Tab-separated table of C-alpha atoms in Angstrom:
chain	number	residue	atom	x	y	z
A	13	UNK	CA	20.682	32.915	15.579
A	14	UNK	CA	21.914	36.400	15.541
A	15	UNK	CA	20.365	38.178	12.851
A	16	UNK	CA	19.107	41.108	14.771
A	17	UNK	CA	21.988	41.289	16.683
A	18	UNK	CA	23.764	43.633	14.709
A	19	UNK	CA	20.633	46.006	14.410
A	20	UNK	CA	21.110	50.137	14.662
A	21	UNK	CA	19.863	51.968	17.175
A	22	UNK	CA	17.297	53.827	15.084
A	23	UNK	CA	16.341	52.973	11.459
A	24	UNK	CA	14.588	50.056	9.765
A	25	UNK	CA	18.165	48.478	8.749
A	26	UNK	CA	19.098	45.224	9.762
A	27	UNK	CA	22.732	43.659	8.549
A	28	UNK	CA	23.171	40.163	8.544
A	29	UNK	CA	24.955	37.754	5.404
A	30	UNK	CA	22.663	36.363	2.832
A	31	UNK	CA	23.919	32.838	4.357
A	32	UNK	CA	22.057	33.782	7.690
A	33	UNK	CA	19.051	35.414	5.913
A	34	UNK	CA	18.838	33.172	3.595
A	35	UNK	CA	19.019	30.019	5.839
A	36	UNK	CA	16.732	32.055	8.229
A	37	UNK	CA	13.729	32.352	5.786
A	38	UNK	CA	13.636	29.081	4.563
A	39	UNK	CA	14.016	27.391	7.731
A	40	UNK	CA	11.180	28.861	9.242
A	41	UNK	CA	9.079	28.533	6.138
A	42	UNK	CA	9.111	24.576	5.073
A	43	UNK	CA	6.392	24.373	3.429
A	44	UNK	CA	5.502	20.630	3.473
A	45	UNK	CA	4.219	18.446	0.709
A	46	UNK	CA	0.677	17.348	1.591
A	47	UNK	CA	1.638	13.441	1.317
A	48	UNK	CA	0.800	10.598	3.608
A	49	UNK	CA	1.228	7.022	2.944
A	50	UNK	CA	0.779	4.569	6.230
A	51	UNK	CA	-0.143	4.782	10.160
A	52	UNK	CA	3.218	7.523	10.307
A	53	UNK	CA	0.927	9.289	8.299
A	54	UNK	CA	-2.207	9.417	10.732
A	55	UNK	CA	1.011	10.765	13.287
A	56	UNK	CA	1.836	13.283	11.041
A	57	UNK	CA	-2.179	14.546	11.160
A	58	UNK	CA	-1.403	14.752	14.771
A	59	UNK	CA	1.264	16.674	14.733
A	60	UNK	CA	-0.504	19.191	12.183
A	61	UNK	CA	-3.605	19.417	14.478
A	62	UNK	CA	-3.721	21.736	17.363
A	63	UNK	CA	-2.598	20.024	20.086
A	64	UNK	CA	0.821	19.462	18.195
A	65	UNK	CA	0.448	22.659	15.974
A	66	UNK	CA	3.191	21.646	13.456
A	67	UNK	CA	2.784	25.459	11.813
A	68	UNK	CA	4.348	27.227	14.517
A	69	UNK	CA	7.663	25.563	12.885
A	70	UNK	CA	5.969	27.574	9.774
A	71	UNK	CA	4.849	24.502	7.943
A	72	UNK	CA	1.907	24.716	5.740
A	73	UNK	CA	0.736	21.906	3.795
A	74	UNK	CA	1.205	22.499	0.362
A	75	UNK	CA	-1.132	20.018	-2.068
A	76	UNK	CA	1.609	20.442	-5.088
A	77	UNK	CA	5.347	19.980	-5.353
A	78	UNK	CA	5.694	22.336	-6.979
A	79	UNK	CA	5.552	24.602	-3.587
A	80	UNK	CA	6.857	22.335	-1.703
A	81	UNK	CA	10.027	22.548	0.262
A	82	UNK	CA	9.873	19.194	2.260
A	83	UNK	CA	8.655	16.140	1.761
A	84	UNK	CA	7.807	14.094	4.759
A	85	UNK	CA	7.748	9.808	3.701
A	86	UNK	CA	5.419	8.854	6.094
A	87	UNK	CA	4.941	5.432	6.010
A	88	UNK	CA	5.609	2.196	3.972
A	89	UNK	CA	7.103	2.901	0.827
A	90	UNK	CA	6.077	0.038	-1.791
A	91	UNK	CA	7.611	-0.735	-4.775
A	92	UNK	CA	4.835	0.839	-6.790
A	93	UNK	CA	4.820	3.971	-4.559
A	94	UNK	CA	8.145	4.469	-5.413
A	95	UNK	CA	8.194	5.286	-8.762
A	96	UNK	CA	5.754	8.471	-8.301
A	97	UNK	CA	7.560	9.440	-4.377
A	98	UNK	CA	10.458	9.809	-6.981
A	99	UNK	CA	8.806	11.553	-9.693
A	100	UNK	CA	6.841	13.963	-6.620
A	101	UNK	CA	10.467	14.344	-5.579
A	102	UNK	CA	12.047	14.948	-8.740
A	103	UNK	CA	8.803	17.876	-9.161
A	104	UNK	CA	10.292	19.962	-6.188
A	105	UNK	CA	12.059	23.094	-6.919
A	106	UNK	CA	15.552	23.097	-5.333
A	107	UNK	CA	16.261	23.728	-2.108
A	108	UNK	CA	13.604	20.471	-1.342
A	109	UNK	CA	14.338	18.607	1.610
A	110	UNK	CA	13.058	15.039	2.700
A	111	UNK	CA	12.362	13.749	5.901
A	112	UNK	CA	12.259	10.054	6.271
A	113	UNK	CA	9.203	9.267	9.263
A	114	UNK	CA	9.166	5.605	10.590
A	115	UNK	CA	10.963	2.529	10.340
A	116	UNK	CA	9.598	1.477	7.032
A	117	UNK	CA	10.573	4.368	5.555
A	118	UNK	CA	13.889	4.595	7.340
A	119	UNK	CA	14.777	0.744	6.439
A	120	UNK	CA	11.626	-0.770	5.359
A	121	UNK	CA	10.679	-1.828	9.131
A	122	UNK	CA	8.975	-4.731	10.045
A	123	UNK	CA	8.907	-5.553	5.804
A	124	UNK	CA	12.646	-5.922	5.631
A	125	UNK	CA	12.644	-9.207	5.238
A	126	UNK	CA	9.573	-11.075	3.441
A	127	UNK	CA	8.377	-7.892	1.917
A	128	UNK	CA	8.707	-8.473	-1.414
A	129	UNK	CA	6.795	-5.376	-2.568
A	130	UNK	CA	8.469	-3.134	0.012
A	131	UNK	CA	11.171	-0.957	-0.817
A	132	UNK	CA	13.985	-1.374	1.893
A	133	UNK	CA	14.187	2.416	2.820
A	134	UNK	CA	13.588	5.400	0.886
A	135	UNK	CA	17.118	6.269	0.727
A	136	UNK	CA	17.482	4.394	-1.966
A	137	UNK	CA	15.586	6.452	-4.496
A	138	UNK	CA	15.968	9.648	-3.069
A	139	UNK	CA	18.462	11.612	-0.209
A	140	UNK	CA	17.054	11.429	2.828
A	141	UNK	CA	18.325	14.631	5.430
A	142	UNK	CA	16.917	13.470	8.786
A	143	UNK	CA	15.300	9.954	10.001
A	144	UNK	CA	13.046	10.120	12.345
A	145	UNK	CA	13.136	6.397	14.137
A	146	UNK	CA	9.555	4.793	15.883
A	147	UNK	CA	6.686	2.589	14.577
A	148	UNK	CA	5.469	4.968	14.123
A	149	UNK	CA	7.167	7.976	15.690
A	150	UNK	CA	4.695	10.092	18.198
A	151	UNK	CA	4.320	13.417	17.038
A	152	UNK	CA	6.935	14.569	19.291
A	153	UNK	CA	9.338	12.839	17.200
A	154	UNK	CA	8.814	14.200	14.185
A	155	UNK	CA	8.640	18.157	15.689
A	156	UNK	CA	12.144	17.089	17.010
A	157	UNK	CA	13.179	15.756	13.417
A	158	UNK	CA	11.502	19.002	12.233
A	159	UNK	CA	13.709	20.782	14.166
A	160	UNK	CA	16.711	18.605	13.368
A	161	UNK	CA	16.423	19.605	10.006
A	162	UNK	CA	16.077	23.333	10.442
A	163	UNK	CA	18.884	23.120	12.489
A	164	UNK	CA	20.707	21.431	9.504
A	165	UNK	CA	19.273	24.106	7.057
A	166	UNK	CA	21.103	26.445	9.257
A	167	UNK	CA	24.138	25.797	9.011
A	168	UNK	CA	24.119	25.529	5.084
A	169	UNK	CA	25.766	27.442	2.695
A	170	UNK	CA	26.117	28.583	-0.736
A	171	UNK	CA	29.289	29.759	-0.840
A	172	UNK	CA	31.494	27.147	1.160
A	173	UNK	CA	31.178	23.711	-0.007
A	174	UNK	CA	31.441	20.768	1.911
A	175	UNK	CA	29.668	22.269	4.975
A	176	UNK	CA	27.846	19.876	7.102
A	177	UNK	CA	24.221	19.764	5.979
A	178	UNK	CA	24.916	20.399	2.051
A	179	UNK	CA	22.397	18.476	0.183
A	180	UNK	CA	23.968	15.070	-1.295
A	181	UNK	CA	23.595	13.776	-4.661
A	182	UNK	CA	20.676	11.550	-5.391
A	183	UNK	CA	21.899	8.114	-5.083
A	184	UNK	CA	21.476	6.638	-8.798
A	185	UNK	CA	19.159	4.524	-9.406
A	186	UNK	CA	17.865	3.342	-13.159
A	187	UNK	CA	14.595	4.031	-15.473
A	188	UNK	CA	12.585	4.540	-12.329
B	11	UNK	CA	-31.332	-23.701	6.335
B	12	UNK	CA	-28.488	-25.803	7.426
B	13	UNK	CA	-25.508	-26.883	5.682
B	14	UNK	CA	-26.596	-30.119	5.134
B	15	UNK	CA	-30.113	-28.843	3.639
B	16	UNK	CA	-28.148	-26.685	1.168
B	17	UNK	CA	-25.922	-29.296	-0.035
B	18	UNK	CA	-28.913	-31.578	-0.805
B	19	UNK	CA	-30.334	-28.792	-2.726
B	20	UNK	CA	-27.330	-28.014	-4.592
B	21	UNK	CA	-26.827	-32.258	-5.399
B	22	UNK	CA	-30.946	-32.455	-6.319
B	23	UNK	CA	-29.658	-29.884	-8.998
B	24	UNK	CA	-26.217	-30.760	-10.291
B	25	UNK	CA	-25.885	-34.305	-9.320
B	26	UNK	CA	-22.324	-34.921	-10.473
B	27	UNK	CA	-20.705	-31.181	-9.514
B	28	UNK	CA	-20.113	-31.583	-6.037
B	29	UNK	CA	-16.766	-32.785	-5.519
B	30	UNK	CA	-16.564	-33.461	-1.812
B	31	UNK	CA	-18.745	-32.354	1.417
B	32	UNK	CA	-17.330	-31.275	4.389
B	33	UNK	CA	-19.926	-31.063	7.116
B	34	UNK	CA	-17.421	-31.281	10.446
B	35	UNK	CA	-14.794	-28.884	8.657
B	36	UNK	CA	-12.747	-27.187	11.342
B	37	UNK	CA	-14.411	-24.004	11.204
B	38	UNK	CA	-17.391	-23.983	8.679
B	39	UNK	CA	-18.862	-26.837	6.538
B	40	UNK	CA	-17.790	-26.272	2.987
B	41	UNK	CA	-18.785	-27.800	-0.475
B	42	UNK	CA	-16.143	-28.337	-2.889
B	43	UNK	CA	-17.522	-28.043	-6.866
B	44	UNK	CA	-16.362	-28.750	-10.142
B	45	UNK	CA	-14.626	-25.642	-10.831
B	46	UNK	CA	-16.357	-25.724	-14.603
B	47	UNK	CA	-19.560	-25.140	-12.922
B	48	UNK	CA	-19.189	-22.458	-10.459
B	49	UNK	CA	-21.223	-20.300	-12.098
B	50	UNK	CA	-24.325	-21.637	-13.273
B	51	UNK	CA	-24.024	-23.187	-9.152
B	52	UNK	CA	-24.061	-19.446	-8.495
B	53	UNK	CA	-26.753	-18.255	-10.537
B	54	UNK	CA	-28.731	-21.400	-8.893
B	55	UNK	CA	-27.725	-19.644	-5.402
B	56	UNK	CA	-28.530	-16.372	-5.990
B	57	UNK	CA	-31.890	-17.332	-7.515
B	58	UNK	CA	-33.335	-20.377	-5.727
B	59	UNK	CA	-36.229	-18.904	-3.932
B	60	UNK	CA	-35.230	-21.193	-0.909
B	61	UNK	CA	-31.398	-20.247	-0.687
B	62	UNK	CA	-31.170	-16.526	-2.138
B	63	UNK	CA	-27.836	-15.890	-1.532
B	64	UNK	CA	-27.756	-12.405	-1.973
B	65	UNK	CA	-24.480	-11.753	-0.671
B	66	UNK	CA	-20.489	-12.675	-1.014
B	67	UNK	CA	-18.161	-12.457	1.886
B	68	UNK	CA	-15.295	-12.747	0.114
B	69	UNK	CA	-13.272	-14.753	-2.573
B	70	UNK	CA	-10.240	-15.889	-1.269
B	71	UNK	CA	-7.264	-17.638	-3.320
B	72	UNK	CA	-5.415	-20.651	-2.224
B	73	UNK	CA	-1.850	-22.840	-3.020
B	74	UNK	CA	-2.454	-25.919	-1.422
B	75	UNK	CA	1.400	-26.821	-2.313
B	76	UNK	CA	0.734	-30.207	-3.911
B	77	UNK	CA	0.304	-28.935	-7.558
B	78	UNK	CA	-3.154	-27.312	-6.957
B	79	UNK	CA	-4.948	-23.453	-6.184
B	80	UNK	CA	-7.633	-22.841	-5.228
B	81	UNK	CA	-10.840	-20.898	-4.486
B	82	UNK	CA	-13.016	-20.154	-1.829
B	83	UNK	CA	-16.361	-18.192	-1.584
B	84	UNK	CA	-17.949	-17.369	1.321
B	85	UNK	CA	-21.300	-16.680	0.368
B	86	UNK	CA	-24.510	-15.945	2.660
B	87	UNK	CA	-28.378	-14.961	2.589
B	88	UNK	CA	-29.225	-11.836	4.390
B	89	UNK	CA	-33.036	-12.616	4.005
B	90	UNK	CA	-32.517	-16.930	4.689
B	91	UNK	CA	-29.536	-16.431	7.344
B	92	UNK	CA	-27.766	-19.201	6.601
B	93	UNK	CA	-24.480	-19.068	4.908
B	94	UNK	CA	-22.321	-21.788	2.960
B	95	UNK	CA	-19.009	-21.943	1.796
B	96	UNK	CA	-18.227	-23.111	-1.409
B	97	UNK	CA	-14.130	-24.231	-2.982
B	98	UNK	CA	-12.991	-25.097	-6.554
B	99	UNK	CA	-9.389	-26.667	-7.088
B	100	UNK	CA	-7.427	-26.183	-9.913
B	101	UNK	CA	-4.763	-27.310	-11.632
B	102	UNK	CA	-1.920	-25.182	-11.060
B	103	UNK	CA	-0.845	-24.819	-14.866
B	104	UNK	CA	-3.878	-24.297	-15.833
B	105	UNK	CA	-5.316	-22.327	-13.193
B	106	UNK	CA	-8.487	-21.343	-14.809
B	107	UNK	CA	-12.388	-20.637	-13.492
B	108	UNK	CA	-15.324	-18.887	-14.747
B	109	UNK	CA	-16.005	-15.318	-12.896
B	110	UNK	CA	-18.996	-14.772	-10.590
B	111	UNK	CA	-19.059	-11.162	-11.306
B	112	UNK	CA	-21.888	-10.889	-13.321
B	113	UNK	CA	-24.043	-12.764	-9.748
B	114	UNK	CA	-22.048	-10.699	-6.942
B	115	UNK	CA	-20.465	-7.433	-8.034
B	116	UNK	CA	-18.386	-7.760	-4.515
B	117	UNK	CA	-16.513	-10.678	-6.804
B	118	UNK	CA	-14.671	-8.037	-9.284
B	119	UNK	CA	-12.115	-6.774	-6.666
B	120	UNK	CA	-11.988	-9.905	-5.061
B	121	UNK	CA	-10.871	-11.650	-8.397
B	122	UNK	CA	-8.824	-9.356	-9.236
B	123	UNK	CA	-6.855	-10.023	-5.853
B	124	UNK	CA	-6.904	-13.290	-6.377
B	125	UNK	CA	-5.435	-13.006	-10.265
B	126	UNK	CA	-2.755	-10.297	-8.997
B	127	UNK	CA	-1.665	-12.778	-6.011
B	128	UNK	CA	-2.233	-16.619	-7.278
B	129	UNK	CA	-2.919	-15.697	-11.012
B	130	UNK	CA	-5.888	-17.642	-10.976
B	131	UNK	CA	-7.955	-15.841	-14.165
B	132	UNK	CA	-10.988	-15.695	-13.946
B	133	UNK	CA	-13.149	-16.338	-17.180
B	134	UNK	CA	-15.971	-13.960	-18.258
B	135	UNK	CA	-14.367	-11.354	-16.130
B	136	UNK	CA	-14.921	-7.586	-17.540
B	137	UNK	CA	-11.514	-6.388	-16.021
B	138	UNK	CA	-9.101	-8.687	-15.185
B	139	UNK	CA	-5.865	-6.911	-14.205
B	140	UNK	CA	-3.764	-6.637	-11.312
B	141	UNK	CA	-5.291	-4.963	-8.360
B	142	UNK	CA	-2.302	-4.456	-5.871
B	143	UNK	CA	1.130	-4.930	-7.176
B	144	UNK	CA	2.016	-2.939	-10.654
B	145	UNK	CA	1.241	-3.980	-13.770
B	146	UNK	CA	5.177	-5.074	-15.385
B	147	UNK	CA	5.879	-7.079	-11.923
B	148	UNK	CA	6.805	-10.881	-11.961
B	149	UNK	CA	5.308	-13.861	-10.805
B	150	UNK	CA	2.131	-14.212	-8.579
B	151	UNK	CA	3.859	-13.128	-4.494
B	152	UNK	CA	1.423	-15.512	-2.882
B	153	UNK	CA	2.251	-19.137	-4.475
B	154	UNK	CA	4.274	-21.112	-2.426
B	155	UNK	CA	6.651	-21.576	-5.186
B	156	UNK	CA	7.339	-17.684	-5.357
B	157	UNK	CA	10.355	-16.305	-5.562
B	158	UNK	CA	10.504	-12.625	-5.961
B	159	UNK	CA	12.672	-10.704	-8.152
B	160	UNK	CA	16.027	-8.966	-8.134
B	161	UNK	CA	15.471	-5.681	-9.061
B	162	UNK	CA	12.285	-3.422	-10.213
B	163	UNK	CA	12.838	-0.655	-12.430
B	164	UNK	CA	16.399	-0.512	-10.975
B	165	UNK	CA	15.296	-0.885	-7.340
B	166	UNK	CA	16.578	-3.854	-5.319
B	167	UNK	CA	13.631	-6.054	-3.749
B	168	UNK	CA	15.095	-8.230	-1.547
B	169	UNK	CA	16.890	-6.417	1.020
């Protein structure tokens, strides 16, 4: 990562760019929103308890948007569920990133076809940075999609545009 | 008591309500009522010394695809052990029954399922709303004529 590469010999002075620092403290900081909503969910537990450990990455649960830096979809996302994962979205201060967790999140899974009340992946209501495939993924999977998007965060920037990893605009959906 | 007990009870005390008796039904014996009286036949069940049935499984809805719903209560007696299980049909445009709620508090979610899913209503009942799907969505998802609908709020529902 290189940010204490460039350190002196003596002193407390560090150089870096405020891309790398920047990138640095919120990747290892992602706070997640505390927010479950099938089985993926009872996964995501797992990877939070010990033997998984998820806040080594430097995730914390956070019980309000408001704190929140990521939101992990972990599960099902109905029709009805929807409307508030966007508003609980739309609550996040900016940078927020959202990790999609499953297949019914990813595409709406096993629900893709006779689900009426499903909603065919959560893409469609808000951007989604990394999928995380399995019904439902073992906690392994999501430390690796963790880890994906930390990678991602990375590599962002705020002063070229068009970088790999820049957050997309929401796709547009209506009087949700 | 047995099914067959139970029925004769019910018959000694609403001769004309029972519809139909199915004692060799494929998996339990069932009674089917006139859906007008299902509620004075469960206040008789609950409080018939002999049949105290104290306790609903479930409601269940039903489209039997030839113009009619339907309901179903499974209904037992922890102190009697014996069970029975009772079905109403109704017309399908004018799906209408009066609520148990008021004998089996159980019945209040279970109705509500049943509304939200077959929109049966349920007469007498003290909150009859959808319990599942939102409030502004369209149609009832389990009738066999359902067809669900393009969009919600924006959001496309079939895929």
């Amino acid at each position: 990562m290189g940010l204490l590469d460039k350190q002196f010999e003596d002193g407390n002075i560090v150089i870096t760019s405020i891309d790398n620092l920047l990138n640095w403290a919120r990747l290892s900081s992602l706070w997640q929103m505390q927010f479950g909503l099938a089985c993926c969910a009872i996964e995501m537990m797992a990877a939070s308890a010990s033997h998984f450990d998820m806040m080594r990455f430097g995730v914390i649960p956070r019980a309000t948007p408001r704190q929140s830096d990521v939101i992990i979809i972990s599960g099902t996302v109905s029709m009805k569920m929807a409307i508030r994962i966007k508003k609980l979205y739309e609550q996040m201060a900016e940078p927020r990133y959202v990790i999609s967790m499953g297949s019914c999140s990813n595409s709406g899974g096993p629900y893709w076809k006779y689900g009426y009340s499903v909603l065919k992946g959560v893409d469609r209501i808000i951007p989604v940075d990394v999928y995380v495939p399995g019904c439902p993924p073992r906690p392994d999977a999501l430390l690796e999609g963790l880890m994906r998007l930390q990678e991602k965060i990375r590599k962002e920037s705020r002063v070229k545009k068009n970088v790999e990893g820049l957050i997309q605009p929401a796709p547009k959906v209506e009087a949700v | 008591m047995n099914a067959n007990e139970i029925h004769d009870r019910i018959k000694d005390r609403f001769p004309d309500g029972i519809v139909e008796f199915k004692i060799d039904a494929t998996v339990d014996p069932f009674i089917v009522v006139r859906p007008e009286l299902i509620r004075d036949i469960a206040v008789f069940l609950s409080s018939d010394p002999e049949l105290k049935f104290d306790y609903l499984m479930s409601i269940s809805g039903m489209d039997y695809n030839d113009g009619n719903l339907g309901v179903v209560y499974h209904i037992s007696s922890m102190e009697k052990r014996h069970r029975i299980t009772l079905k109403v049909k109704l017309p399908k445009t004018d799906a209408q029954v009066p609520s148990v709620e008021s004998i089996w508090k159980t019945a209040n979610w279970h109705e509500r399922e049943s509304f939200d899913l077959f929109g049966i209503v349920f007469q007498g009942h003290p909150d009859m709303r959808r319990i599942l799907l939102p409030d502004d969505w369209e149609g009832n998802p389990l009738r066999k004529d359902y067809k669900a609908q393009e969009y919600y709020h924006g959001m496309k529902v079939p895929y």
